[in-house]
Coordinates of C-alpha atoms in Angstrom, one line a residue:
X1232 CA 44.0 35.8 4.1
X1233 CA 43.9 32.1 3.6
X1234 CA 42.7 31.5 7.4
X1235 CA 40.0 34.1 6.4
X1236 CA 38.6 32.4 3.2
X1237 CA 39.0 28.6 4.8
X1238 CA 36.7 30.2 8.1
X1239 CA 34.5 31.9 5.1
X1240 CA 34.4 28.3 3.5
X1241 CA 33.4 26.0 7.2
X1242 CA 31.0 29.1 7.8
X1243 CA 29.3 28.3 4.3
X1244 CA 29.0 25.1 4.3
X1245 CA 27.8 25.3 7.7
X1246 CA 24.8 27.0 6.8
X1247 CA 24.3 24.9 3.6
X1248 CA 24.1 21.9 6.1
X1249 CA 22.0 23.8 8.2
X1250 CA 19.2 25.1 5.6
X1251 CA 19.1 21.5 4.7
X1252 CA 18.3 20.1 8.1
X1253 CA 15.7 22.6 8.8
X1254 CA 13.9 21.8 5.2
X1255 CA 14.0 18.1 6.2
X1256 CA 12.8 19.1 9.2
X1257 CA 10.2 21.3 7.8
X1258 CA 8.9 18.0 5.3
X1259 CA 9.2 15.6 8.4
X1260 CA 6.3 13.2 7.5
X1261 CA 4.5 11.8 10.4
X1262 CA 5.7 8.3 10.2
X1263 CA 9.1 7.8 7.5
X1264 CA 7.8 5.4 5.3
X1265 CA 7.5 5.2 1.7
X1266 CA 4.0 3.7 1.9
X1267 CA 2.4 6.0 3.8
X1268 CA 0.8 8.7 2.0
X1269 CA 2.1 12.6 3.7
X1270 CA 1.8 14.9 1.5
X1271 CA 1.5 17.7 4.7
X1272 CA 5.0 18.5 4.8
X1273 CA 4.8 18.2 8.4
X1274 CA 2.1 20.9 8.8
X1275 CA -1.3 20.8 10.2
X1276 CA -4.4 22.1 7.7
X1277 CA -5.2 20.8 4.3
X1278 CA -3.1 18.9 1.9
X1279 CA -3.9 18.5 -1.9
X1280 CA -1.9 16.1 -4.5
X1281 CA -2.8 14.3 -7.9
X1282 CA -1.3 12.2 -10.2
X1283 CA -1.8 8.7 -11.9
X1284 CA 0.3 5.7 -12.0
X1285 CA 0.5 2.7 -14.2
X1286 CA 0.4 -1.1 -13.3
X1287 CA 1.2 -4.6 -14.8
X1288 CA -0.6 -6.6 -13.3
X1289 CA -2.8 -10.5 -12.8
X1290 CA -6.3 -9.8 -14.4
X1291 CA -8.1 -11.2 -11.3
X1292 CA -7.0 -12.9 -8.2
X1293 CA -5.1 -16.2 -9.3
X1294 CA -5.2 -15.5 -12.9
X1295 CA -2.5 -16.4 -15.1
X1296 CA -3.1 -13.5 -17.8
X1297 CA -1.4 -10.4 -17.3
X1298 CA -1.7 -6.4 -18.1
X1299 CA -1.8 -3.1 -17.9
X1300 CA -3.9 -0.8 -16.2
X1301 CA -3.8 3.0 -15.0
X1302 CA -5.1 3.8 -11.9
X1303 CA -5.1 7.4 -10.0
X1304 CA -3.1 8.7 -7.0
X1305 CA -2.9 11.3 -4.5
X1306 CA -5.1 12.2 -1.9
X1307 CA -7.0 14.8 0.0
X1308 CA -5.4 15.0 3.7
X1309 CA -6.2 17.5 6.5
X1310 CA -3.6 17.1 9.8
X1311 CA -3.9 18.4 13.4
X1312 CA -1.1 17.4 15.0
X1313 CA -0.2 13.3 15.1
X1314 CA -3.5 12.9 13.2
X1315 CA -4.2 12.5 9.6
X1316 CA -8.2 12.3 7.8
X1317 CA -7.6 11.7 4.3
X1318 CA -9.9 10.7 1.6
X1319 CA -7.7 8.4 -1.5
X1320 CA -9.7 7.0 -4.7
X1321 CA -12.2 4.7 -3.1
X1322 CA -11.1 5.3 0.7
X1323 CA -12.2 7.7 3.4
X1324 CA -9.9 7.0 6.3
X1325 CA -7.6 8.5 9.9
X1326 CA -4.5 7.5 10.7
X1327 CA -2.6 8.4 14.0
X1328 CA 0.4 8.5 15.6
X1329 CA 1.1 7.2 18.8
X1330 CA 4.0 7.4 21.6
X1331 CA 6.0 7.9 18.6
X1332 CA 6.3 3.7 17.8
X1333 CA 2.6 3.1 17.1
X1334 CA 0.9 4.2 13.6
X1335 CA -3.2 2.9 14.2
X1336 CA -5.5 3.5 10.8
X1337 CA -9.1 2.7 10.1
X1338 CA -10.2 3.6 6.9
X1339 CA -13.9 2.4 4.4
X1340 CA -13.1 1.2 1.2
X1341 CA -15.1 0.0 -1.4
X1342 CA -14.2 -3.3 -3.2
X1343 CA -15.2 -3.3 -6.9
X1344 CA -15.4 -7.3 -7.1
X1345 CA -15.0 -9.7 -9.7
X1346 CA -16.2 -9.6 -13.0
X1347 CA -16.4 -12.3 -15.6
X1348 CA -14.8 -9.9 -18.5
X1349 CA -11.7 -9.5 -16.3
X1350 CA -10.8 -12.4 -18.0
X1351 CA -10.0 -11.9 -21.8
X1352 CA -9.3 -15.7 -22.1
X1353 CA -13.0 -16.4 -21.0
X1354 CA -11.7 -18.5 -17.9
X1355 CA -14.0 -16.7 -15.7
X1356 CA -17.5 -17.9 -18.1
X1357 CA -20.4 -18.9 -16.1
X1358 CA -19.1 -17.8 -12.9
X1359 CA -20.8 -14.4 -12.7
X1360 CA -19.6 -11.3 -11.2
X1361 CA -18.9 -11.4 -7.5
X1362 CA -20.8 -8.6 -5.5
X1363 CA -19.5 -5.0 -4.8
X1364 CA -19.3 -3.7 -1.6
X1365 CA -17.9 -1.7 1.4
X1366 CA -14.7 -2.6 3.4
X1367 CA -13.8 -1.9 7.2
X1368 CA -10.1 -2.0 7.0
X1369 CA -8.3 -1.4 10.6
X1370 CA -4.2 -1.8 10.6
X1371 CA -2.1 -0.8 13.1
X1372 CA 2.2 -1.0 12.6
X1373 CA 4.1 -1.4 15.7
X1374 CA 8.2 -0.1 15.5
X1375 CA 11.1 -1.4 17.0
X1376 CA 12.1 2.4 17.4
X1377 CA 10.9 5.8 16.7
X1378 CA 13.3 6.0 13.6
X1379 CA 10.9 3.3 11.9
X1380 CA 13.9 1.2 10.7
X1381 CA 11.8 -2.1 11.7
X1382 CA 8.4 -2.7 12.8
X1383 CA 5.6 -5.4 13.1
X1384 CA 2.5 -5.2 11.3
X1385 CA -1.3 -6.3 11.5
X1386 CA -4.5 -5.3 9.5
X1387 CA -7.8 -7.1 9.5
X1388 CA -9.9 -6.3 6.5
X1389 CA -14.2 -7.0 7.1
X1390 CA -16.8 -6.6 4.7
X1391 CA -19.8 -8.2 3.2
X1392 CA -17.4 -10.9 1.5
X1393 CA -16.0 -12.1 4.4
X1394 CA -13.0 -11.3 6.6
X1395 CA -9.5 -11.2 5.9
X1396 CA -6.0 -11.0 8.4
X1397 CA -2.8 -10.0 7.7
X1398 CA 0.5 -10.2 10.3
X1399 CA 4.1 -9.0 8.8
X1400 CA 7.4 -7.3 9.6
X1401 CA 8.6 -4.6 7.7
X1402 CA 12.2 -3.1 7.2
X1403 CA 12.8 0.7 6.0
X1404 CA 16.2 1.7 3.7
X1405 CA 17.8 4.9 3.9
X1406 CA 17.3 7.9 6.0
X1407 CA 15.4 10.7 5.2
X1408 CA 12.4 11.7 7.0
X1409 CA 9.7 12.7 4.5
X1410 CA 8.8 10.0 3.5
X1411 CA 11.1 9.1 0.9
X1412 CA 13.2 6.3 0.9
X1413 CA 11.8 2.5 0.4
X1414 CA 10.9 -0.5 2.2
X1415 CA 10.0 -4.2 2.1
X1416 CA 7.2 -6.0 4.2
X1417 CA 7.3 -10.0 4.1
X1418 CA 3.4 -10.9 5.3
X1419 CA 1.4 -14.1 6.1
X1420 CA -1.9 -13.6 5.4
X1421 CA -5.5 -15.3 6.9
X1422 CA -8.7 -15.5 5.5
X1423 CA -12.2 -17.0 6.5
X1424 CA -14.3 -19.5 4.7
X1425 CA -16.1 -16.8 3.3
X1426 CA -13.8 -14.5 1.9
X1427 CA -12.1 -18.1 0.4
X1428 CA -14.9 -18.7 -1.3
X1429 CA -15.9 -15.4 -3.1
X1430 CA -12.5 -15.3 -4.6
X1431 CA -11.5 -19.1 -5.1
X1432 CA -14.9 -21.0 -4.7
X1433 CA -17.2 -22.9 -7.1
X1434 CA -21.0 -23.4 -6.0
X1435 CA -22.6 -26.2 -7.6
X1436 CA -24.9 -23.6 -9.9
X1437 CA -21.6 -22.1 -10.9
X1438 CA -20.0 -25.8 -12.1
X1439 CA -22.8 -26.6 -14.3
X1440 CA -22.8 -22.7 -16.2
X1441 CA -19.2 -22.8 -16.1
X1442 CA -18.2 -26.8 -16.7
X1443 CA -15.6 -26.4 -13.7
X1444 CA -15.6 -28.9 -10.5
X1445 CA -17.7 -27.6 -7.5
X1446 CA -15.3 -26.3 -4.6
X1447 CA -15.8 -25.3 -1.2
X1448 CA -13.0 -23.6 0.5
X1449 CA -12.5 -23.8 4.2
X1450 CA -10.7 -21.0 6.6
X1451 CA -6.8 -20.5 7.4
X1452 CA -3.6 -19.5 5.6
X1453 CA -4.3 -17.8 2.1
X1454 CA -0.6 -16.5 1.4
X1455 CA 2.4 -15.4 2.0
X1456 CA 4.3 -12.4 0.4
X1457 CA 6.2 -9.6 0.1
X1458 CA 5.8 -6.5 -1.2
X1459 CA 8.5 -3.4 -2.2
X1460 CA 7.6 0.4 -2.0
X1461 CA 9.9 3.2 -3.4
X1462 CA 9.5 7.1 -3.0
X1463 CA 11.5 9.6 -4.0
X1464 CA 10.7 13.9 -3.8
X1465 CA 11.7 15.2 -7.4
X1466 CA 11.5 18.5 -6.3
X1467 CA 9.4 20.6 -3.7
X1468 CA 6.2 19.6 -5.9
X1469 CA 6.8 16.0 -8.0
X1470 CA 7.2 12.6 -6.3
X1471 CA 7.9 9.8 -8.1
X1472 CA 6.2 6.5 -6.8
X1473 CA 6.8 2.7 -7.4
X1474 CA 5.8 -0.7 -5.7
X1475 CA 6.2 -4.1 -6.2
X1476 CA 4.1 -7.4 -5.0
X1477 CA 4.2 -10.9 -5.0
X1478 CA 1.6 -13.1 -2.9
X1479 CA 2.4 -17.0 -3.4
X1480 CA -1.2 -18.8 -2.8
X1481 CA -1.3 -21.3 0.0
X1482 CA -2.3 -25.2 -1.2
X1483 CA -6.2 -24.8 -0.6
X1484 CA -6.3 -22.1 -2.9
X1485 CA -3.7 -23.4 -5.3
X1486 CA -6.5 -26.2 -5.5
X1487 CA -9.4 -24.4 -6.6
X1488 CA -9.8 -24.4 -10.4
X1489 CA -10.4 -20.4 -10.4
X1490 CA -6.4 -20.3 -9.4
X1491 CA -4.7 -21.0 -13.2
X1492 CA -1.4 -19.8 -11.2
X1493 CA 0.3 -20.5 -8.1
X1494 CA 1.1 -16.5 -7.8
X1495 CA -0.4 -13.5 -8.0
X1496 CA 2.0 -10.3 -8.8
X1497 CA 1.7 -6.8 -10.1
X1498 CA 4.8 -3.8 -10.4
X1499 CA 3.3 -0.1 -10.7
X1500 CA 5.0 2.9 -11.2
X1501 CA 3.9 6.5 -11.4
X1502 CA 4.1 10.5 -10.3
X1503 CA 2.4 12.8 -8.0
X1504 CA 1.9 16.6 -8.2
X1505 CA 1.4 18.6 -4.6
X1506 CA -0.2 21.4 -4.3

């Protein structure tokens, strides 16, 4: 009887591990990180998911004053396969996998600028509001192995305000393959003359409406940071998202007089429904 109920017992839990192998398997997101958006569950066809988040964070790039902000989440995705077309907020965008080790994305954003209000302190008078506009962004994430523990990382970002690099290694914590889980990413990041200028630079028209020193900004090294991303599945339905950022400015910019602080940072946290 007791050899009975102890092979009832293996044979139980047996299929317990089992059923939970396959539903991890069913969930398998395309790539296992925390910062990239699956909300297929592994399946081809359309994906639906809403929810809002809420942020702490500099008022404008190099700003000393801090606060709050909500901003949406979730995303509409349609998979076939190692491919994913998604459209997020401001962002229409594909991401693919490739020979397992190779995630490539292209997406068009839209960058809503700079506006002199984003200041509450006035900091910003006489500047005027830098331009809106459209954003090629093309990244592509090279891993070390197709269980995405590490990987390298490069994205270029291109628009009417200039051009802007970024280079990085990335490290993924725990082991789960939806998607859950976290990760850091430690980044250098390049910008041209022109994108230097539309966030840090003065023109001489500027410096007499706003009493600050003229500055022109040249090309190279903007920062270096690093930035934290946490996921977790509540249930079949309700994620829970966070992320954390810090981006120390590189001397040039530290120079300008738009930059009141050495740093910019911002931590967000918030929830996602799926359809």
């Amino acid at each position: 009887m007791k050899k009975l109920t102890a092979l009832a017992l293996v044979m139980m839990m047996q299929g317990v591990f089992c059923q939970s192998a396959l539903a991890q398997q069913e969930n398998r997101a395309m790539v296992p990180l925390p910062s990239v958006d699956d909300f297929t569950r592994g399946n081809d066809g359309w994906a639906f998911a809403l929810g809002a988040g809420i942020e702490y964070e500099t008022a404008y790039e190099g700003s000393d004053e801090f606060g709050f902000e909500v901003q949406p989440a979730g995303a509409i995705q349609w998979r076939s396969g190692d491919n994913i077309f998604y459209f997020a907020g401001e962002a229409l965008g594909w991401r693919g996998l490739r020979a397992e080790t190779w995630l490539l994305e292209a997406l068009i954003g839209f960058d809503e600028g700079r506006e002199e209000n984003d200041s509450d302190d006035g900091r910003l008078d006489g500047l005027g509001d830098t331009e809106e506009g459209f954003e090629l962004v093309l990244q592509a994430r090279r891993a070390f192995s197709d269980d995405w523990r590490y990987w390298l990382v490069s994205r270029l970002v291109a628009g009417d305000n200039g051009n802007l690099g970024l280079f990085g290694v990335g490290r993924r914590f725990g082991d789960k393959t939806d998607g859950s889980g976290s990760e850091i990413n430690l980044v250098a990041v390049f910008h041209d003359s022109k994108y230097a200028n539309t966030g840090f630079g003065i023109t001489a028209q500027q410096s007499l409406a706003s009493g600050l020193n003229e500055t022109r900004l040249s090309g190279g090294l903007r920062s270096v940071g690093v930035d934290y991303n946490y996921r977790h599945n509540i249930n079949e339905n309700w994620q829970i998202f966070a992320e954390a950022l810090y981006e120390h400015f590189s001397s040039e910019v530290r120079s300008s007089p738009i930059a009141r602080s050495n740093y910019e940072a911002e931590i967000g946290i918030g929830f996602i429904y799926i359809f």
